[in-house]
Amino acid sequence: MFIAYVVLAAVLSLVLVFSAVPDITRDPKITEGLKALGVPDNWFLPLGLVKIAGALGLLVGIAYRPLGIAAAIGVVLYFLGAVITHVRGGDQKGVGIPAAIMILAVAPLVLGFATV
């Protein structure tokens, strides 16, 4: 199970970094959609940095499991918030990606507990 944890933590970390870059660089494809959902301009950098922190926490969690578990919990909650934001904003089509990342984050969370 440890190998599965390592693989999933690494994959999720890559997904988080690739998801953070458009937030940090303010890619118009992403920012316009988020603005339409009511996300303020000044939140993009912090949201991107939170994703980077989650990725780093998952990677460090390979060596120190409590941090990996905490990071996975944070990632699940972050993307739960993203799903709620899309639903409240009436963007049901946009729910898929955050929901998939949230579900992906549950796997290292469960495996993190299983490999403590």
mmCIF file of N, CA and C in Angstrom:
data_model
loop_
_atom_site.group_PDB
_atom_site.id
_atom_site.type_symbol
_atom_site.label_atom_id
_atom_site.label_comp_id
_atom_site.label_asym_id
_atom_site.label_seq_id
_atom_site.Cartn_x
_atom_site.Cartn_y
_atom_site.Cartn_z
ATOM 1 N N MET A 1 0.816 -1.197 0.000
ATOM 2 C CA MET A 1 0.000 0.000 0.000
ATOM 3 C C MET A 1 0.858 1.259 0.000
ATOM 4 N N PHE A 2 2.068 1.156 0.545
ATOM 5 C CA PHE A 2 2.939 2.320 0.577
ATOM 6 C C PHE A 2 3.276 2.790 -0.833
ATOM 7 N N ILE A 3 3.526 1.849 -1.731
ATOM 8 C CA ILE A 3 3.853 2.226 -3.115
ATOM 9 C C ILE A 3 2.663 2.931 -3.759
ATOM 10 N N ALA A 4 1.475 2.427 -3.511
ATOM 11 C CA ALA A 4 0.270 3.077 -4.053
ATOM 12 C C ALA A 4 0.143 4.494 -3.497
ATOM 13 N N TYR A 5 0.445 4.668 -2.211
ATOM 14 C CA TYR A 5 0.395 6.000 -1.615
ATOM 15 C C TYR A 5 1.386 6.930 -2.305
ATOM 16 N N VAL A 6 2.602 6.455 -2.497
ATOM 17 C CA VAL A 6 3.642 7.282 -3.117
ATOM 18 C C VAL A 6 3.227 7.687 -4.533
ATOM 19 N N VAL A 7 2.735 6.735 -5.301
ATOM 20 C CA VAL A 7 2.333 7.018 -6.684
ATOM 21 C C VAL A 7 1.186 8.021 -6.711
ATOM 22 N N LEU A 8 0.174 7.794 -5.897
ATOM 23 C CA LEU A 8 -0.983 8.700 -5.901
ATOM 24 C C LEU A 8 -0.624 10.080 -5.360
ATOM 25 N N ALA A 9 0.228 10.137 -4.350
ATOM 26 C CA ALA A 9 0.656 11.434 -3.827
ATOM 27 C C ALA A 9 1.437 12.201 -4.888
ATOM 28 N N ALA A 10 2.291 11.506 -5.624
ATOM 29 C CA ALA A 10 3.072 12.162 -6.677
ATOM 30 C C ALA A 10 2.171 12.634 -7.820
ATOM 31 N N VAL A 11 1.240 11.787 -8.234
ATOM 32 C CA VAL A 11 0.323 12.160 -9.324
ATOM 33 C C VAL A 11 -0.539 13.340 -8.901
ATOM 34 N N LEU A 12 -1.089 13.289 -7.700
ATOM 35 C CA LEU A 12 -1.926 14.395 -7.218
ATOM 36 C C LEU A 12 -1.107 15.671 -7.092
ATOM 37 N N SER A 13 0.140 15.563 -6.672
ATOM 38 C CA SER A 13 1.004 16.742 -6.576
ATOM 39 C C SER A 13 1.207 17.385 -7.939
ATOM 40 N N LEU A 14 1.424 16.562 -8.961
ATOM 41 C CA LEU A 14 1.567 17.097 -10.316
ATOM 42 C C LEU A 14 0.280 17.785 -10.773
ATOM 43 N N VAL A 15 -0.843 17.159 -10.509
ATOM 44 C CA VAL A 15 -2.136 17.750 -10.878
ATOM 45 C C VAL A 15 -2.307 19.103 -10.183
ATOM 46 N N LEU A 16 -1.939 19.167 -8.917
ATOM 47 C CA LEU A 16 -2.088 20.419 -8.167
ATOM 48 C C LEU A 16 -1.186 21.515 -8.719
ATOM 49 N N VAL A 17 0.046 21.164 -9.061
ATOM 50 C CA VAL A 17 0.964 22.169 -9.615
ATOM 51 C C VAL A 17 0.437 22.664 -10.956
ATOM 52 N N PHE A 18 0.006 21.741 -11.815
ATOM 53 C CA PHE A 18 -0.524 22.150 -13.114
ATOM 54 C C PHE A 18 -1.816 22.955 -12.962
ATOM 55 N N SER A 19 -2.567 22.704 -11.910
ATOM 56 C CA SER A 19 -3.782 23.465 -11.650
ATOM 57 C C SER A 19 -3.470 24.840 -11.057
ATOM 58 N N ALA A 20 -2.358 24.950 -10.356
ATOM 59 C CA ALA A 20 -1.995 26.210 -9.702
ATOM 60 C C ALA A 20 -1.418 27.231 -10.674
ATOM 61 N N VAL A 21 -0.711 26.766 -11.689
ATOM 62 C CA VAL A 21 -0.023 27.688 -12.612
ATOM 63 C C VAL A 21 -0.979 28.699 -13.250
ATOM 64 N N PRO A 22 -2.133 28.286 -13.782
ATOM 65 C CA PRO A 22 -3.042 29.285 -14.367
ATOM 66 C C PRO A 22 -3.566 30.296 -13.340
ATOM 67 N N ASP A 23 -3.740 29.855 -12.102
ATOM 68 C CA ASP A 23 -4.184 30.788 -11.055
ATOM 69 C C ASP A 23 -3.107 31.832 -10.792
ATOM 70 N N ILE A 24 -1.882 31.373 -10.642
ATOM 71 C CA ILE A 24 -0.776 32.263 -10.295
ATOM 72 C C ILE A 24 -0.446 33.206 -11.450
ATOM 73 N N THR A 25 -0.488 32.686 -12.676
ATOM 74 C CA THR A 25 -0.165 33.517 -13.852
ATOM 75 C C THR A 25 -1.382 34.275 -14.376
ATOM 76 N N ARG A 26 -2.527 34.064 -13.752
ATOM 77 C CA ARG A 26 -3.784 34.724 -14.149
ATOM 78 C C ARG A 26 -4.148 34.462 -15.611
ATOM 79 N N ASP A 27 -4.141 33.202 -15.969
ATOM 80 C CA ASP A 27 -4.541 32.794 -17.314
ATOM 81 C C ASP A 27 -6.001 33.198 -17.536
ATOM 82 N N PRO A 28 -6.268 34.011 -18.572
ATOM 83 C CA PRO A 28 -7.640 34.500 -18.791
ATOM 84 C C PRO A 28 -8.667 33.380 -18.967
ATOM 85 N N LYS A 29 -8.258 32.230 -19.511
ATOM 86 C CA LYS A 29 -9.212 31.129 -19.678
ATOM 87 C C LYS A 29 -9.768 30.682 -18.333
ATOM 88 N N ILE A 30 -8.936 30.717 -17.317
ATOM 89 C CA ILE A 30 -9.344 30.276 -15.987
ATOM 90 C C ILE A 30 -9.948 31.436 -15.193
ATOM 91 N N THR A 31 -9.283 32.577 -15.207
ATOM 92 C CA THR A 31 -9.721 33.683 -14.346
ATOM 93 C C THR A 31 -11.092 34.225 -14.739
ATOM 94 N N GLU A 32 -11.384 34.259 -16.014
ATOM 95 C CA GLU A 32 -12.692 34.779 -16.441
ATOM 96 C C GLU A 32 -13.817 33.887 -15.929
ATOM 97 N N GLY A 33 -13.610 32.580 -16.018
ATOM 98 C CA GLY A 33 -14.630 31.654 -15.519
ATOM 99 C C GLY A 33 -14.821 31.764 -14.023
ATOM 100 N N LEU A 34 -13.712 31.922 -13.300
ATOM 101 C CA LEU A 34 -13.813 32.040 -11.845
ATOM 102 C C LEU A 34 -14.429 33.374 -11.429
ATOM 103 N N LYS A 35 -14.094 34.428 -12.165
ATOM 104 C CA LYS A 35 -14.708 35.723 -11.873
ATOM 105 C C LYS A 35 -16.218 35.653 -12.057
ATOM 106 N N ALA A 36 -16.654 34.924 -13.090
ATOM 107 C CA ALA A 36 -18.088 34.771 -13.338
ATOM 108 C C ALA A 36 -18.777 34.034 -12.184
ATOM 109 N N LEU A 37 -18.024 33.227 -11.459
ATOM 110 C CA LEU A 37 -18.579 32.512 -10.307
ATOM 111 C C LEU A 37 -18.517 33.339 -9.026
ATOM 112 N N GLY A 38 -17.921 34.534 -9.118
ATOM 113 C CA GLY A 38 -17.861 35.411 -7.960
ATOM 114 C C GLY A 38 -16.548 35.362 -7.186
ATOM 115 N N VAL A 39 -15.534 34.707 -7.751
ATOM 116 C CA VAL A 39 -14.234 34.657 -7.072
ATOM 117 C C VAL A 39 -13.524 35.988 -7.320
ATOM 118 N N PRO A 40 -13.148 36.687 -6.252
ATOM 119 C CA PRO A 40 -12.483 37.990 -6.418
ATOM 120 C C PRO A 40 -11.096 37.871 -7.039
ATOM 121 N N ASP A 41 -10.689 38.911 -7.744
ATOM 122 C CA ASP A 41 -9.376 38.968 -8.393
ATOM 123 C C ASP A 41 -8.229 38.674 -7.439
ATOM 124 N N ASN A 42 -8.311 39.248 -6.256
ATOM 125 C CA ASN A 42 -7.185 39.127 -5.332
ATOM 126 C C ASN A 42 -7.075 37.746 -4.685
ATOM 127 N N TRP A 43 -7.950 36.821 -5.017
ATOM 128 C CA TRP A 43 -7.881 35.457 -4.483
ATOM 129 C C TRP A 43 -7.051 34.521 -5.358
ATOM 130 N N PHE A 44 -6.777 34.890 -6.610
ATOM 131 C CA PHE A 44 -6.129 33.950 -7.528
ATOM 132 C C PHE A 44 -4.748 33.515 -7.048
ATOM 133 N N LEU A 45 -3.910 34.446 -6.661
ATOM 134 C CA LEU A 45 -2.579 34.083 -6.181
ATOM 135 C C LEU A 45 -2.658 33.218 -4.920
ATOM 136 N N PRO A 46 -3.422 33.619 -3.895
ATOM 137 C CA PRO A 46 -3.502 32.758 -2.710
ATOM 138 C C PRO A 46 -4.053 31.363 -3.011
ATOM 139 N N LEU A 47 -5.053 31.271 -3.884
ATOM 140 C CA LEU A 47 -5.601 29.957 -4.237
ATOM 141 C C LEU A 47 -4.541 29.092 -4.919
ATOM 142 N N GLY A 48 -3.773 29.687 -5.811
ATOM 143 C CA GLY A 48 -2.694 28.947 -6.466
ATOM 144 C C GLY A 48 -1.627 28.511 -5.478
ATOM 145 N N LEU A 49 -1.287 29.384 -4.545
ATOM 146 C CA LEU A 49 -0.271 29.042 -3.541
ATOM 147 C C LEU A 49 -0.748 27.952 -2.589
ATOM 148 N N VAL A 50 -2.039 27.925 -2.302
ATOM 149 C CA VAL A 50 -2.586 26.857 -1.464
ATOM 150 C C VAL A 50 -2.451 25.514 -2.187
ATOM 151 N N LYS A 51 -2.683 25.503 -3.493
ATOM 152 C CA LYS A 51 -2.503 24.258 -4.257
ATOM 153 C C LYS A 51 -1.048 23.809 -4.226
ATOM 154 N N ILE A 52 -0.113 24.754 -4.363
ATOM 155 C CA ILE A 52 1.313 24.422 -4.299
ATOM 156 C C ILE A 52 1.656 23.870 -2.913
ATOM 157 N N ALA A 53 1.119 24.494 -1.871
ATOM 158 C CA ALA A 53 1.362 24.012 -0.508
ATOM 159 C C ALA A 53 0.823 22.598 -0.326
ATOM 160 N N GLY A 54 -0.335 22.316 -0.903
ATOM 161 C CA GLY A 54 -0.890 20.972 -0.832
ATOM 162 C C GLY A 54 0.006 19.958 -1.527
ATOM 163 N N ALA A 55 0.528 20.343 -2.691
ATOM 164 C CA ALA A 55 1.428 19.453 -3.425
ATOM 165 C C ALA A 55 2.689 19.171 -2.610
ATOM 166 N N LEU A 56 3.264 20.215 -2.031
ATOM 167 C CA LEU A 56 4.468 20.030 -1.214
ATOM 168 C C LEU A 56 4.173 19.180 0.018
ATOM 169 N N GLY A 57 3.036 19.415 0.649
ATOM 170 C CA GLY A 57 2.651 18.622 1.814
ATOM 171 C C GLY A 57 2.485 17.154 1.490
ATOM 172 N N LEU A 58 1.901 16.862 0.340
ATOM 173 C CA LEU A 58 1.748 15.467 -0.074
ATOM 174 C C LEU A 58 3.105 14.812 -0.310
ATOM 175 N N LEU A 59 4.014 15.546 -0.924
ATOM 176 C CA LEU A 59 5.339 14.981 -1.201
ATOM 177 C C LEU A 59 6.140 14.776 0.085
ATOM 178 N N VAL A 60 6.105 15.744 0.969
ATOM 179 C CA VAL A 60 6.802 15.584 2.253
ATOM 180 C C VAL A 60 6.126 14.477 3.063
ATOM 181 N N GLY A 61 4.832 14.314 2.866
ATOM 182 C CA GLY A 61 4.081 13.269 3.554
ATOM 183 C C GLY A 61 4.512 11.868 3.206
ATOM 184 N N ILE A 62 5.266 11.711 2.144
ATOM 185 C CA ILE A 62 5.806 10.383 1.823
ATOM 186 C C ILE A 62 6.771 9.959 2.930
ATOM 187 N N ALA A 63 7.538 10.916 3.446
ATOM 188 C CA ALA A 63 8.487 10.619 4.518
ATOM 189 C C ALA A 63 7.862 10.795 5.899
ATOM 190 N N TYR A 64 6.967 11.764 6.042
ATOM 191 C CA TYR A 64 6.340 12.059 7.329
ATOM 192 C C TYR A 64 4.829 12.029 7.130
ATOM 193 N N ARG A 65 4.255 10.846 7.311
ATOM 194 C CA ARG A 65 2.862 10.583 6.953
ATOM 195 C C ARG A 65 1.849 11.551 7.559
ATOM 196 N N PRO A 66 1.985 12.002 8.821
ATOM 197 C CA PRO A 66 0.968 12.934 9.338
ATOM 198 C C PRO A 66 0.826 14.197 8.489
ATOM 199 N N LEU A 67 1.931 14.689 7.955
ATOM 200 C CA LEU A 67 1.838 15.871 7.091
ATOM 201 C C LEU A 67 1.125 15.530 5.779
ATOM 202 N N GLY A 68 1.395 14.351 5.242
ATOM 203 C CA GLY A 68 0.719 13.925 4.018
ATOM 204 C C GLY A 68 -0.779 13.772 4.220
ATOM 205 N N ILE A 69 -1.158 13.244 5.372
ATOM 206 C CA ILE A 69 -2.582 13.090 5.688
ATOM 207 C C ILE A 69 -3.233 14.468 5.824
ATOM 208 N N ALA A 70 -2.565 15.374 6.528
ATOM 209 C CA ALA A 70 -3.100 16.730 6.689
ATOM 210 C C ALA A 70 -3.219 17.430 5.334
ATOM 211 N N ALA A 71 -2.212 17.260 4.484
ATOM 212 C CA ALA A 71 -2.259 17.881 3.154
ATOM 213 C C ALA A 71 -3.405 17.299 2.331
ATOM 214 N N ALA A 72 -3.593 15.990 2.398
ATOM 215 C CA ALA A 72 -4.685 15.358 1.641
ATOM 216 C C ALA A 72 -6.044 15.848 2.130
ATOM 217 N N ILE A 73 -6.186 16.011 3.451
ATOM 218 C CA ILE A 73 -7.436 16.553 3.996
ATOM 219 C C ILE A 73 -7.656 17.969 3.454
ATOM 220 N N GLY A 74 -6.597 18.760 3.458
ATOM 221 C CA GLY A 74 -6.696 20.123 2.940
ATOM 222 C C GLY A 74 -7.079 20.160 1.474
ATOM 223 N N VAL A 75 -6.501 19.260 0.679
ATOM 224 C CA VAL A 75 -6.815 19.226 -0.758
ATOM 225 C C VAL A 75 -8.270 18.803 -0.972
ATOM 226 N N VAL A 76 -8.726 17.815 -0.222
ATOM 227 C CA VAL A 76 -10.129 17.395 -0.342
ATOM 228 C C VAL A 76 -11.051 18.563 -0.006
ATOM 229 N N LEU A 77 -10.760 19.268 1.085
ATOM 230 C CA LEU A 77 -11.610 20.395 1.486
ATOM 231 C C LEU A 77 -11.537 21.540 0.480
ATOM 232 N N TYR A 78 -10.343 21.803 -0.055
ATOM 233 C CA TYR A 78 -10.182 22.864 -1.055
ATOM 234 C C TYR A 78 -11.082 22.585 -2.258
ATOM 235 N N PHE A 79 -11.014 21.353 -2.773
ATOM 236 C CA PHE A 79 -11.786 21.046 -3.976
ATOM 237 C C PHE A 79 -13.266 20.819 -3.668
ATOM 238 N N LEU A 80 -13.606 20.476 -2.443
ATOM 239 C CA LEU A 80 -15.018 20.476 -2.047
ATOM 240 C C LEU A 80 -15.556 21.900 -2.137
ATOM 241 N N GLY A 81 -14.753 22.855 -1.672
ATOM 242 C CA GLY A 81 -15.135 24.264 -1.806
ATOM 243 C C GLY A 81 -15.277 24.680 -3.261
ATOM 244 N N ALA A 82 -14.392 24.165 -4.112
ATOM 245 C CA ALA A 82 -14.477 24.484 -5.543
ATOM 246 C C ALA A 82 -15.769 23.918 -6.149
ATOM 247 N N VAL A 83 -16.106 22.693 -5.772
ATOM 248 C CA VAL A 83 -17.345 22.086 -6.275
ATOM 249 C C VAL A 83 -18.541 22.910 -5.818
ATOM 250 N N ILE A 84 -18.558 23.285 -4.548
ATOM 251 C CA ILE A 84 -19.671 24.082 -4.012
ATOM 252 C C ILE A 84 -19.757 25.425 -4.736
ATOM 253 N N THR A 85 -18.607 26.045 -4.993
ATOM 254 C CA THR A 85 -18.593 27.327 -5.699
ATOM 255 C C THR A 85 -19.193 27.191 -7.094
ATOM 256 N N HIS A 86 -18.843 26.130 -7.807
ATOM 257 C CA HIS A 86 -19.394 25.916 -9.150
ATOM 258 C C HIS A 86 -20.901 25.667 -9.094
ATOM 259 N N VAL A 87 -21.329 24.859 -8.135
ATOM 260 C CA VAL A 87 -22.765 24.549 -8.028
ATOM 261 C C VAL A 87 -23.551 25.810 -7.660
ATOM 262 N N ARG A 88 -23.064 26.556 -6.683
ATOM 263 C CA ARG A 88 -23.765 27.785 -6.272
ATOM 264 C C ARG A 88 -23.780 28.818 -7.378
ATOM 265 N N GLY A 89 -22.740 28.811 -8.225
ATOM 266 C CA GLY A 89 -22.679 29.756 -9.333
ATOM 267 C C GLY A 89 -23.457 29.302 -10.547
ATOM 268 N N GLY A 90 -24.099 28.149 -10.459
ATOM 269 C CA GLY A 90 -24.904 27.653 -11.574
ATOM 270 C C GLY A 90 -24.079 27.040 -12.701
ATOM 271 N N ASP A 91 -22.838 26.674 -12.409
ATOM 272 C CA ASP A 91 -21.947 26.117 -13.433
ATOM 273 C C ASP A 91 -21.806 24.611 -13.236
ATOM 274 N N GLN A 92 -22.864 23.860 -13.517
ATOM 275 C CA GLN A 92 -22.836 22.408 -13.338
ATOM 276 C C GLN A 92 -21.832 21.735 -14.263
ATOM 277 N N LYS A 93 -21.590 22.328 -15.432
ATOM 278 C CA LYS A 93 -20.609 21.743 -16.357
ATOM 279 C C LYS A 93 -19.187 21.848 -15.797
ATOM 280 N N GLY A 94 -18.924 22.868 -15.005
ATOM 281 C CA GLY A 94 -17.592 23.085 -14.468
ATOM 282 C C GLY A 94 -17.291 22.292 -13.212
ATOM 283 N N VAL A 95 -18.232 21.501 -12.734
ATOM 284 C CA VAL A 95 -18.056 20.741 -11.499
ATOM 285 C C VAL A 95 -17.150 19.533 -11.700
ATOM 286 N N GLY A 96 -17.095 19.009 -12.905
ATOM 287 C CA GLY A 96 -16.412 17.745 -13.164
ATOM 288 C C GLY A 96 -14.946 17.704 -12.761
ATOM 289 N N ILE A 97 -14.178 18.696 -13.173
ATOM 290 C CA ILE A 97 -12.738 18.669 -12.899
ATOM 291 C C ILE A 97 -12.458 18.807 -11.401
ATOM 292 N N PRO A 98 -13.040 19.809 -10.707
ATOM 293 C CA PRO A 98 -12.771 19.868 -9.268
ATOM 294 C C PRO A 98 -13.263 18.628 -8.524
ATOM 295 N N ALA A 99 -14.387 18.061 -8.955
ATOM 296 C CA ALA A 99 -14.889 16.853 -8.299
ATOM 297 C C ALA A 99 -13.936 15.682 -8.519
ATOM 298 N N ALA A 100 -13.390 15.570 -9.727
ATOM 299 C CA ALA A 100 -12.447 14.483 -10.006
ATOM 300 C C ALA A 100 -11.173 14.629 -9.178
ATOM 301 N N ILE A 101 -10.675 15.850 -9.056
ATOM 302 C CA ILE A 101 -9.468 16.068 -8.249
ATOM 303 C C ILE A 101 -9.770 15.783 -6.781
ATOM 304 N N MET A 102 -10.942 16.167 -6.315
ATOM 305 C CA MET A 102 -11.326 15.897 -4.928
ATOM 306 C C MET A 102 -11.363 14.392 -4.672
ATOM 307 N N ILE A 103 -11.953 13.644 -5.602
ATOM 308 C CA ILE A 103 -12.023 12.190 -5.451
ATOM 309 C C ILE A 103 -10.622 11.578 -5.511
ATOM 310 N N LEU A 104 -9.790 12.108 -6.414
ATOM 311 C CA LEU A 104 -8.403 11.635 -6.483
ATOM 312 C C LEU A 104 -7.686 11.885 -5.160
ATOM 313 N N ALA A 105 -7.967 12.991 -4.487
ATOM 314 C CA ALA A 105 -7.310 13.331 -3.223
ATOM 315 C C ALA A 105 -7.751 12.423 -2.085
ATOM 316 N N VAL A 106 -8.902 11.803 -2.214
ATOM 317 C CA VAL A 106 -9.364 10.891 -1.165
ATOM 318 C C VAL A 106 -8.463 9.652 -1.107
ATOM 319 N N ALA A 107 -7.944 9.219 -2.241
ATOM 320 C CA ALA A 107 -7.126 8.006 -2.277
ATOM 321 C C ALA A 107 -5.854 8.138 -1.424
ATOM 322 N N PRO A 108 -5.021 9.197 -1.599
ATOM 323 C CA PRO A 108 -3.864 9.297 -0.705
ATOM 324 C C PRO A 108 -4.243 9.536 0.750
ATOM 325 N N LEU A 109 -5.408 10.121 0.975
ATOM 326 C CA LEU A 109 -5.872 10.297 2.350
ATOM 327 C C LEU A 109 -6.109 8.935 3.005
ATOM 328 N N VAL A 110 -6.854 8.080 2.326
ATOM 329 C CA VAL A 110 -7.154 6.754 2.849
ATOM 330 C C VAL A 110 -5.876 5.924 2.971
ATOM 331 N N LEU A 111 -5.062 5.945 1.922
ATOM 332 C CA LEU A 111 -3.807 5.183 1.949
ATOM 333 C C LEU A 111 -2.837 5.739 2.985
ATOM 334 N N GLY A 112 -2.880 7.045 3.215
ATOM 335 C CA GLY A 112 -2.036 7.632 4.247
ATOM 336 C C GLY A 112 -2.372 7.069 5.617
ATOM 337 N N PHE A 113 -3.656 6.960 5.912
ATOM 338 C CA PHE A 113 -4.062 6.361 7.186
ATOM 339 C C PHE A 113 -3.688 4.885 7.236
ATOM 340 N N ALA A 114 -3.813 4.205 6.103
ATOM 341 C CA ALA A 114 -3.552 2.764 6.077
ATOM 342 C C ALA A 114 -2.065 2.441 6.214
ATOM 343 N N THR A 115 -1.200 3.388 5.901
ATOM 344 C CA THR A 115 0.234 3.101 5.929
ATOM 345 C C THR A 115 0.967 3.794 7.070
ATOM 346 N N VAL A 116 0.232 4.300 8.047
ATOM 347 C CA VAL A 116 0.897 4.979 9.182
ATOM 348 C C VAL A 116 1.630 3.951 10.008
#
